[in-house]
């Protein structure tokens, strides 16, 4: 695969490390049910047959964490964005 | 000298350059431009090998990379290469080749008895015969099969040649340099696009080299030469000969193998034998042509039976006659064409048996070469024809392979009775015969259109180009797969010895799915991947199961398209160069000292520094430990991961990534830090020092340096992007030396310009200093439990610094120590390291539970509180000493209660690290034991069945030396 890093341009996937689902959010550790929420956050993942937002790390390049929107059936990548450019606090 | 079967004129061989070669120790002559196969044909050599299973005599079947039969051992000695296809081996002077899978000789092969036993060797024979008893596999069946089956022999010694990897980028990749590929390249090249043209042959032209045809009113080879010249003059067109594209990968990536120097005996100095390419292309035009397929009839594998297209290649391109009297068996218009070409070359044509008239060949006679063929006509009349070669054409299969590598399925086309490409990989178009356009004019037109379209898709304006004039020769075909009234074995897959009977048997036994058929009969599973066999096999399966071919479907085509050598896959990554070796800054100095080195991850570290007269490594390590604890020692610890962390929120950030607190750390102080994974288990440990209010310097373990950096970036960019913090790895930038022992302060006082007194620079102090005239950092950190410092200097000063430390320490008896002594001293002090931070243990398990702050959140905090992880029954860290002080301990031993059986239920934990302690004067160990800290003084068994170890040990505190920590303060 090739990933179009917004900083470096298109690069081979051997430069990247894969983490997984980019949609999960680290829960509020002070929440009443933090234990249950963290259990879900750490272990439970959906496995959609189709579009998937996932985290990739450009360790062999600019060291950016990226959110890559990839179709898991076809490997088609429709969007690549910096992880810290999104809807974060 | 020119060969008994060499035609007097014609061909694309250079008769001015004669070459000599040998096959099975017999000398032959050929010309430049020959392949090994064409030279063998020209010399009348028909028998070239024995088949895989039945050891049947075999000859040359094709003229290309799809060859199933003519596999030879090429070259000799350490360069011997088994299973080399003679059809793609360029002839060179002095070439040596030998037939394989025969003993004692090709003509008299003992293994041929398998042919007579063939009723026992049918499809599924391995499964049926060797089911029971299981131990017979190892003792009898496997050695037996290995001796009887198989092909060539590997060289058995290291390959002396170089293989390399290379990368290329282009707008348009054209795969195949036949008429379609050349037109596509020309059309795309003229637009100014960057084009790569790759072809597995050593000469451009594809089938144009093998057929008598005209383009634009001139011989096709002249047209090829003209196009080749124009392409060669285009600065952005790269022609890659001898380069087979082997795989298609996501997002326009292609693998290719360039056989750079397979056409010479020995590659020139510094040149590779083969080069493995990764080509990135915006668009690709697949113009890979088509493979001719056989027809199944009795003894259709005899030497002298050859595909008709191959026969024309040998006649027209190589001026080599497959026989003196040729018969042709065909189901399409290539049959008459083959006969015409043969006659034109002066070869007698015995008969053209065209199945479209109802005629067929029922049997070939002649064991080591065709002598006679039995023929039946539509009315069932039989006759026998004398001939010494038989050209067979069962129609053409477009080379759809590369269109399937990303999951595309070929679709059946009734007109040409073959599969054509279905859904294509993104960015790929198919032109010419590969697309099912089997005639010359359609190849030229399709190639031109594909080239123009591909370049336009890359943004290049269309340039002037016209399609040259050529004829659409006859290409009509009526499918004919299997001569039902055959006598003798009728082969489907020549390389794996699969017959029509095997296919029928598989169907009968319920293996009617195409994927089952493949695995049960091994059809298409040889190194040729069934290029001449698969579709024939499917068709016979369809007939046997009364289905249509499209219902049967095809098996999955996977990379590589042609066999790839392990050398090319490995490239330079072999032996010592398998991966880069990282050398610490003191490496040159340590080498001078005669250090013994050990691989630690990617690093080569000094393990110990033996001195003359020291009988073994243990003596050396004991001396290094004793000298350090008594006087002073020095160790290169530059391999630690080092990360500079800056920003207004740097302290807060460290609070979140470490289990303990750093925001309260004063400037000028260092602290031990424990890092957890979010699942609550320990990830790494190290130190962080506060150099300024907004600036920290972190160290990680050597092994986890890369992973910790990635984790910190994740925490910053993904979890808490709002924090004002930046970080950079400086592992390569700093050389760092640990100077440990009671005299370490005295040594450092001679090297740095700072007050090192306990008050000015206490334990866990850090500061920027000048050492030996360079800006340096000094940390008072101890892994050994001694008064100790770590001195960091810019890496380029590392070599000078170790020499300065040694010079300054000479009067105090300074001793360099390696990773072994380092390990001994940390085990003596009960410090955890990689063996304990194994991903399965928590901070509590390691006795570090109190480091987990209760005043703040941090990665791993919530999950570390899971009830199972708080269970007091969990094994926890303690020390161990053998009851009999002379016994040796081994890491990996499991703990059992005295008297308990060695069963998994009785397992109470395991030993993580051991060392011989010169302080304790026995072996000592660290390990985790169920409720360990409550069991100090108890005796347990350290049971190690793998190495026959069974030692009674006493549970102790994990701190063996100086439990009060008095030595830290010197
Ligand atoms: Zn990047």
mmCIF file with all atom_site columns, C-alpha atoms in Angstrom, chain B residues 878-954:
data_model
loop_
_atom_site.group_PDB
_atom_site.id
_atom_site.type_symbol
_atom_site.label_atom_id
_atom_site.label_alt_id
_atom_site.label_comp_id
_atom_site.label_asym_id
_atom_site.label_entity_id
_atom_site.label_seq_id
_atom_site.pdbx_PDB_ins_code
_atom_site.Cartn_x
_atom_site.Cartn_y
_atom_site.Cartn_z
_atom_site.occupancy
_atom_site.B_iso_or_equiv
_atom_site.pdbx_formal_charge
_atom_site.auth_seq_id
_atom_site.auth_comp_id
_atom_site.auth_asym_id
_atom_site.auth_atom_id
_atom_site.pdbx_PDB_model_num
ATOM 1  C CA . UNK B 1 878 ? 11.565 -12.226 44.681 1.00 0.00 ? 878 UNK B CA 1
ATOM 2  C CA . UNK B 1 879 ? 15.163 -13.444 44.689 1.00 0.00 ? 879 UNK B CA 1
ATOM 3  C CA . UNK B 1 880 ? 16.442 -17.019 44.669 1.00 0.00 ? 880 UNK B CA 1
ATOM 4  C CA . UNK B 1 881 ? 19.585 -18.761 45.841 1.00 0.00 ? 881 UNK B CA 1
ATOM 5  C CA . UNK B 1 882 ? 20.430 -22.455 45.351 1.00 0.00 ? 882 UNK B CA 1
ATOM 6  C CA . UNK B 1 883 ? 20.303 -24.386 48.620 1.00 0.00 ? 883 UNK B CA 1
ATOM 7  C CA . UNK B 1 884 ? 23.437 -26.188 47.483 1.00 0.00 ? 884 UNK B CA 1
ATOM 8  C CA . UNK B 1 885 ? 25.654 -23.151 46.769 1.00 0.00 ? 885 UNK B CA 1
ATOM 9  C CA . UNK B 1 886 ? 27.531 -25.004 44.041 1.00 0.00 ? 886 UNK B CA 1
ATOM 10 C CA . UNK B 1 887 ? 24.460 -25.488 41.826 1.00 0.00 ? 887 UNK B CA 1
ATOM 11 C CA . UNK B 1 888 ? 23.853 -23.339 38.816 1.00 0.00 ? 888 UNK B CA 1
ATOM 12 C CA . UNK B 1 889 ? 20.544 -21.573 38.196 1.00 0.00 ? 889 UNK B CA 1
ATOM 13 C CA . UNK B 1 890 ? 18.884 -21.135 34.805 1.00 0.00 ? 890 UNK B CA 1
ATOM 14 C CA . UNK B 1 891 ? 16.440 -18.479 33.690 1.00 0.00 ? 891 UNK B CA 1
ATOM 15 C CA . UNK B 1 892 ? 13.235 -20.009 32.442 1.00 0.00 ? 892 UNK B CA 1
ATOM 16 C CA . UNK B 1 893 ? 13.004 -22.647 35.186 1.00 0.00 ? 893 UNK B CA 1
ATOM 17 C CA . UNK B 1 894 ? 9.530  -22.943 36.712 1.00 0.00 ? 894 UNK B CA 1
ATOM 18 C CA . UNK B 1 895 ? 8.863  -23.053 40.441 1.00 0.00 ? 895 UNK B CA 1
ATOM 19 C CA . UNK B 1 896 ? 7.165  -25.965 42.148 1.00 0.00 ? 896 UNK B CA 1
ATOM 20 C CA . UNK B 1 897 ? 6.483  -26.636 45.814 1.00 0.00 ? 897 UNK B CA 1
ATOM 21 C CA . UNK B 1 898 ? 8.876  -29.217 47.237 1.00 0.00 ? 898 UNK B CA 1
ATOM 22 C CA . UNK B 1 899 ? 7.269  -32.594 46.652 1.00 0.00 ? 899 UNK B CA 1
ATOM 23 C CA . UNK B 1 900 ? 4.728  -31.304 44.132 1.00 0.00 ? 900 UNK B CA 1
ATOM 24 C CA . UNK B 1 901 ? 4.496  -33.048 40.772 1.00 0.00 ? 901 UNK B CA 1
ATOM 25 C CA . UNK B 1 902 ? 5.807  -31.310 37.691 1.00 0.00 ? 902 UNK B CA 1
ATOM 26 C CA . UNK B 1 903 ? 2.443  -30.413 36.229 1.00 0.00 ? 903 UNK B CA 1
ATOM 27 C CA . UNK B 1 904 ? 1.080  -27.163 34.862 1.00 0.00 ? 904 UNK B CA 1
ATOM 28 C CA . UNK B 1 905 ? -1.438 -26.952 37.754 1.00 0.00 ? 905 UNK B CA 1
ATOM 29 C CA . UNK B 1 906 ? 1.415  -26.931 40.261 1.00 0.00 ? 906 UNK B CA 1
ATOM 30 C CA . UNK B 1 907 ? 3.325  -24.186 38.454 1.00 0.00 ? 907 UNK B CA 1
ATOM 31 C CA . UNK B 1 908 ? 3.994  -21.310 40.856 1.00 0.00 ? 908 UNK B CA 1
ATOM 32 C CA . UNK B 1 909 ? 5.990  -18.943 38.676 1.00 0.00 ? 909 UNK B CA 1
ATOM 33 C CA . UNK B 1 910 ? 9.261  -18.772 36.803 1.00 0.00 ? 910 UNK B CA 1
ATOM 34 C CA . UNK B 1 911 ? 12.846 -17.537 36.986 1.00 0.00 ? 911 UNK B CA 1
ATOM 35 C CA . UNK B 1 912 ? 13.408 -14.411 34.901 1.00 0.00 ? 912 UNK B CA 1
ATOM 36 C CA . UNK B 1 913 ? 17.127 -13.610 35.335 1.00 0.00 ? 913 UNK B CA 1
ATOM 37 C CA . UNK B 1 914 ? 20.131 -15.396 36.790 1.00 0.00 ? 914 UNK B CA 1
ATOM 38 C CA . UNK B 1 915 ? 23.768 -14.536 37.354 1.00 0.00 ? 915 UNK B CA 1
ATOM 39 C CA . UNK B 1 916 ? 26.759 -15.759 39.265 1.00 0.00 ? 916 UNK B CA 1
ATOM 40 C CA . UNK B 1 917 ? 27.290 -13.211 42.011 1.00 0.00 ? 917 UNK B CA 1
ATOM 41 C CA . UNK B 1 918 ? 30.881 -12.739 43.100 1.00 0.00 ? 918 UNK B CA 1
ATOM 42 C CA . UNK B 1 919 ? 29.515 -10.848 46.114 1.00 0.00 ? 919 UNK B CA 1
ATOM 43 C CA . UNK B 1 920 ? 27.179 -13.644 47.254 1.00 0.00 ? 920 UNK B CA 1
ATOM 44 C CA . UNK B 1 921 ? 29.618 -16.249 45.921 1.00 0.00 ? 921 UNK B CA 1
ATOM 45 C CA . UNK B 1 922 ? 26.919 -18.374 44.364 1.00 0.00 ? 922 UNK B CA 1
ATOM 46 C CA . UNK B 1 923 ? 24.386 -18.212 41.570 1.00 0.00 ? 923 UNK B CA 1
ATOM 47 C CA . UNK B 1 924 ? 21.495 -15.906 42.288 1.00 0.00 ? 924 UNK B CA 1
ATOM 48 C CA . UNK B 1 925 ? 18.258 -15.357 40.446 1.00 0.00 ? 925 UNK B CA 1
ATOM 49 C CA . UNK B 1 926 ? 15.270 -13.090 40.132 1.00 0.00 ? 926 UNK B CA 1
ATOM 50 C CA . UNK B 1 927 ? 11.871 -14.469 39.337 1.00 0.00 ? 927 UNK B CA 1
ATOM 51 C CA . UNK B 1 928 ? 8.197  -14.282 40.006 1.00 0.00 ? 928 UNK B CA 1
ATOM 52 C CA . UNK B 1 929 ? 6.647  -16.659 42.541 1.00 0.00 ? 929 UNK B CA 1
ATOM 53 C CA . UNK B 1 930 ? 3.054  -16.971 43.704 1.00 0.00 ? 930 UNK B CA 1
ATOM 54 C CA . UNK B 1 931 ? 2.740  -14.807 46.841 1.00 0.00 ? 931 UNK B CA 1
ATOM 55 C CA . UNK B 1 932 ? 6.544  -14.587 46.623 1.00 0.00 ? 932 UNK B CA 1
ATOM 56 C CA . UNK B 1 933 ? 7.202  -11.700 49.034 1.00 0.00 ? 933 UNK B CA 1
ATOM 57 C CA . UNK B 1 934 ? 5.351  -13.613 51.785 1.00 0.00 ? 934 UNK B CA 1
ATOM 58 C CA . UNK B 1 935 ? 7.519  -16.691 51.277 1.00 0.00 ? 935 UNK B CA 1
ATOM 59 C CA . UNK B 1 936 ? 11.045 -15.362 51.923 1.00 0.00 ? 936 UNK B CA 1
ATOM 60 C CA . UNK B 1 937 ? 13.052 -18.179 53.483 1.00 0.00 ? 937 UNK B CA 1
ATOM 61 C CA . UNK B 1 938 ? 10.889 -20.963 52.022 1.00 0.00 ? 938 UNK B CA 1
ATOM 62 C CA . UNK B 1 939 ? 12.429 -23.555 49.735 1.00 0.00 ? 939 UNK B CA 1
ATOM 63 C CA . UNK B 1 940 ? 10.983 -24.393 46.315 1.00 0.00 ? 940 UNK B CA 1
ATOM 64 C CA . UNK B 1 941 ? 12.046 -26.418 43.284 1.00 0.00 ? 941 UNK B CA 1
ATOM 65 C CA . UNK B 1 942 ? 13.382 -24.599 40.230 1.00 0.00 ? 942 UNK B CA 1
ATOM 66 C CA . UNK B 1 943 ? 12.346 -27.129 37.602 1.00 0.00 ? 943 UNK B CA 1
ATOM 67 C CA . UNK B 1 944 ? 13.732 -26.869 34.077 1.00 0.00 ? 944 UNK B CA 1
ATOM 68 C CA . UNK B 1 945 ? 12.874 -30.025 32.087 1.00 0.00 ? 945 UNK B CA 1
ATOM 69 C CA . UNK B 1 946 ? 14.129 -28.592 28.802 1.00 0.00 ? 946 UNK B CA 1
ATOM 70 C CA . UNK B 1 947 ? 17.706 -28.542 30.115 1.00 0.00 ? 947 UNK B CA 1
ATOM 71 C CA . UNK B 1 948 ? 17.330 -31.304 32.694 1.00 0.00 ? 948 UNK B CA 1
ATOM 72 C CA . UNK B 1 949 ? 17.464 -28.766 35.514 1.00 0.00 ? 949 UNK B CA 1
ATOM 73 C CA . UNK B 1 950 ? 15.938 -29.454 38.931 1.00 0.00 ? 950 UNK B CA 1
ATOM 74 C CA . UNK B 1 951 ? 17.453 -27.339 41.695 1.00 0.00 ? 951 UNK B CA 1
ATOM 75 C CA . UNK B 1 952 ? 16.184 -26.696 45.192 1.00 0.00 ? 952 UNK B CA 1
ATOM 76 C CA . UNK B 1 953 ? 16.282 -22.950 45.825 1.00 0.00 ? 953 UNK B CA 1
ATOM 77 C CA . UNK B 1 954 ? 15.657 -20.655 48.742 1.00 0.00 ? 954 UNK B CA 1
#
